[in-house]
Short mmCIF file of C-alpha atoms in Angstrom, two decimals:
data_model
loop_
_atom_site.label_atom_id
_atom_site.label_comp_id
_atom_site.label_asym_id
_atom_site.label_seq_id
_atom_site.Cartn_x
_atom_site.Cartn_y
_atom_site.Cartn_z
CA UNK A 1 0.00 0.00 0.00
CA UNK A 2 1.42 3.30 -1.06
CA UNK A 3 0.77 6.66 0.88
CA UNK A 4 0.88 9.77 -0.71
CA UNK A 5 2.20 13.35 1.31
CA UNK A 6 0.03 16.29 -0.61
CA UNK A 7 2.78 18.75 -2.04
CA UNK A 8 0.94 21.69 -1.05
CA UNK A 9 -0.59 22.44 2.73
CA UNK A 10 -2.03 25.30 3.36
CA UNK A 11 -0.61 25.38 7.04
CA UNK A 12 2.47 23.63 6.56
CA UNK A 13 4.69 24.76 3.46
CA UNK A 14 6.84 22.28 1.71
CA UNK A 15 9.93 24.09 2.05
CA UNK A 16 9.97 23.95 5.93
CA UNK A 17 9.45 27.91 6.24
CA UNK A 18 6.71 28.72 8.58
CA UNK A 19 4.16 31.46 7.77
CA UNK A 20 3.99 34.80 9.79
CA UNK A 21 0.53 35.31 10.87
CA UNK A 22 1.09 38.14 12.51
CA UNK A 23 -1.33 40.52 14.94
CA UNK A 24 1.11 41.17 17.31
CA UNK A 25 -0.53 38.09 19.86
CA UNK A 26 -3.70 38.46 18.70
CA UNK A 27 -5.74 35.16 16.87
CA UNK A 28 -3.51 34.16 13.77
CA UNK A 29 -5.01 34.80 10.89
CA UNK A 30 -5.37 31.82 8.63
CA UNK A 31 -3.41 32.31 5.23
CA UNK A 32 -5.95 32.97 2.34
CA UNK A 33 -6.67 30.46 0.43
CA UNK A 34 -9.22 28.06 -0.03
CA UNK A 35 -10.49 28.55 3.87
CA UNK A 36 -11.08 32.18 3.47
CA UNK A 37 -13.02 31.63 -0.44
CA UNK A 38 -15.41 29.01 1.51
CA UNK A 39 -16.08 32.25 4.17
CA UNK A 40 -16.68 34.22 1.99
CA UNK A 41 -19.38 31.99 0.08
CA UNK A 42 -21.00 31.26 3.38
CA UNK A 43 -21.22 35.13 4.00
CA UNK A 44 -22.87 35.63 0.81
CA UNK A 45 -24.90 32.62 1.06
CA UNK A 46 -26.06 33.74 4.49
CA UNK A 47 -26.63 38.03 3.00
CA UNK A 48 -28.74 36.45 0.21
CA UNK A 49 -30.67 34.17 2.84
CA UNK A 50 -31.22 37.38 4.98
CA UNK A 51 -32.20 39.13 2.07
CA UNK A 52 -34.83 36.92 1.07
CA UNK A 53 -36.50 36.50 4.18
CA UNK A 54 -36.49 40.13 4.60
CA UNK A 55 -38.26 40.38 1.24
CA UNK A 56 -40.54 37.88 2.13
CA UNK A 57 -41.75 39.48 5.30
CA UNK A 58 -41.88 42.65 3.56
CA UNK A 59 -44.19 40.84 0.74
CA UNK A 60 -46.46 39.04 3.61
CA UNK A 61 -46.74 42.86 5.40
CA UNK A 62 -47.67 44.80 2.05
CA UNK A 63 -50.29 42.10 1.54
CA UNK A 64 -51.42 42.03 5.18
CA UNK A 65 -51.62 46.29 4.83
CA UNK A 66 -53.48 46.13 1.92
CA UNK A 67 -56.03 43.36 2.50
CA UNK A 68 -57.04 44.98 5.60
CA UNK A 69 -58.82 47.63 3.94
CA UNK A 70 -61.58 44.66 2.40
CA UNK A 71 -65.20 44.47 3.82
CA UNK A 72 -64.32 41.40 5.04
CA UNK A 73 -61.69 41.72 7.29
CA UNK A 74 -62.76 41.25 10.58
CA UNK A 75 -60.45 41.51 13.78
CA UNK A 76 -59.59 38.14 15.85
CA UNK A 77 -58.49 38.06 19.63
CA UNK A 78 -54.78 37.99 20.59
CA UNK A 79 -54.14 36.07 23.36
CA UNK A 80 -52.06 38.40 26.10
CA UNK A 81 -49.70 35.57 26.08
CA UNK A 82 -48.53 37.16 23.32
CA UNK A 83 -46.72 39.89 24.90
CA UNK A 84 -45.06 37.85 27.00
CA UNK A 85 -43.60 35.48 23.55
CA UNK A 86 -42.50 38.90 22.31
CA UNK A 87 -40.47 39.73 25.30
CA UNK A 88 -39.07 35.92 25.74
CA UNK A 89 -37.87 36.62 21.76
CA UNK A 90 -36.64 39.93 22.22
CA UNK A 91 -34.22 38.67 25.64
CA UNK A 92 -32.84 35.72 23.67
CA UNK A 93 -31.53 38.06 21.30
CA UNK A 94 -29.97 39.76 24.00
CA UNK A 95 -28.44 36.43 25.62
CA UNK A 96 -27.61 35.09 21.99
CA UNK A 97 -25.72 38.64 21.68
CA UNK A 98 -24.05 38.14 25.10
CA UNK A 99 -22.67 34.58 24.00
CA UNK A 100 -20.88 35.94 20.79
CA UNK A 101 -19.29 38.54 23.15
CA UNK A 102 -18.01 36.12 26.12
CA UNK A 103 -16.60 33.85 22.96
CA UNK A 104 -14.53 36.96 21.75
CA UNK A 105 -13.65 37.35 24.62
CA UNK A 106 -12.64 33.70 24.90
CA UNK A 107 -14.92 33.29 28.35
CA UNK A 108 -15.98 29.74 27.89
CA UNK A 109 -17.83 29.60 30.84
CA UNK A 110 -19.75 32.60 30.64
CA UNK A 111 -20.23 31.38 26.99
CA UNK A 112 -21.52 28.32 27.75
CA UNK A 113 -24.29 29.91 29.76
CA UNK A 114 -25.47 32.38 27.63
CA UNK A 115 -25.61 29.92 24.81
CA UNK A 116 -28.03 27.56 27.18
CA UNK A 117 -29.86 29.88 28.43
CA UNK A 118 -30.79 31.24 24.78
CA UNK A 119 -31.80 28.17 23.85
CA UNK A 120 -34.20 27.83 27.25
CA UNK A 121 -35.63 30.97 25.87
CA UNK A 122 -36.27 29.60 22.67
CA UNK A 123 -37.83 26.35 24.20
CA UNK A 124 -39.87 28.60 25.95
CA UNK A 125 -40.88 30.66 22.95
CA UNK A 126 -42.31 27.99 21.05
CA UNK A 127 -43.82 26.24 23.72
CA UNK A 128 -45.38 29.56 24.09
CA UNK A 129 -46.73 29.78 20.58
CA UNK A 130 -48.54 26.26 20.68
CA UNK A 131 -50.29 27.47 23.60
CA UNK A 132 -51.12 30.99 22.12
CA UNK A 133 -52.14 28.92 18.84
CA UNK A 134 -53.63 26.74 21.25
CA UNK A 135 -56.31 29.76 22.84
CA UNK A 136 -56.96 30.98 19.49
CA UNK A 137 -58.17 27.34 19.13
CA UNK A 138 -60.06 27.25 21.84
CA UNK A 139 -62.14 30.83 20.91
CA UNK A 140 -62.88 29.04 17.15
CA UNK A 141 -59.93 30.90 15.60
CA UNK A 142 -58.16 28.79 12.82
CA UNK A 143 -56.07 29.29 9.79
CA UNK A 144 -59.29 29.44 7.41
CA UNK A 145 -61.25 31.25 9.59
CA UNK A 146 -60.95 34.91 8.31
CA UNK A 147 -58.20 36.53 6.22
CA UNK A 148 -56.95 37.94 9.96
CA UNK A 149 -56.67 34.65 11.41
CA UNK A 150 -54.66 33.53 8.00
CA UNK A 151 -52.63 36.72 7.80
CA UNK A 152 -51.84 35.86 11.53
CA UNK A 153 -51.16 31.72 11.63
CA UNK A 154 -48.55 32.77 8.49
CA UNK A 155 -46.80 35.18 10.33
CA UNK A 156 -46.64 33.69 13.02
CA UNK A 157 -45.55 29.77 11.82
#
């Protein structure tokens, strides 16, 4: 059986020289290459992902705008529960946030936390829009029920 050595390593040059990566003690910067194309391709993928769910939200709330002015639109109950899913949301953004900073920072530990306790919060949130899907049940709200009640179960899901 015959191994082959690759000629070319990205970390590890053939001729035994090492690379500088330089920043002074900072993280070393990986040498561009290949590594740094397939980061950049994930940051575009992930701009044109943004951008299409932002243009899909803006779609849904031009529609939902301009279907409310039809005879037929008729307001549905929110259930005050709600509120509460919005705050839940809006905190694990903030914790999510806090967890990207304490990894900078290299803070494992405080890391760690932030990172479970984001994804309590989004335990929470969902379980907290079955049972907000689940009152709106309950008072004969469904998907078909009015374009409201549509507007809102597609927004929502």
């Amino acid at each position: 059986m015959v191994s082959t050595i690759p000629k070319s390593n990205p970390i590890i040059p053939v001729d035994g020289s090492s690379h500088d990566f330089g920043g002074g003690g900072s993280r070393p910067t990986p040498p561009s290459g290949e590594g740094s194309q397939h980061f950049f391709s994930r940051q575009i993928a992930l701009l044109f992902f943004l951008a299409t769910v932002t243009m899909l939200f803006g779609g849904m709330t031009s529609a939902l705008l301009i279907r409310r002015a039809a005879p037929d639109w008729k307001p549905i109950f929110f259930p005050s529960l709600l509120w509460l899913n919005t705050g839940i949301i809006l905190l694990s953004s903030v914790t999510l946030e806090m967890s990207r900073y304490a990894l900078k920072r290299s803070q494992l530990g405080t890391y760690r936390f932030f990172v479970n306790f984001t994804t309590l919060l989004g335990i929470a949130f969902l379980v907290g829009q079955v049972m907000a899907w689940q009152q709106l049940a309950a008072h004969g709200i469904f998907l078909p029920t009015s374009p409201h009640s549509s507007f809102f179960y597609l927004l929502t899901g």
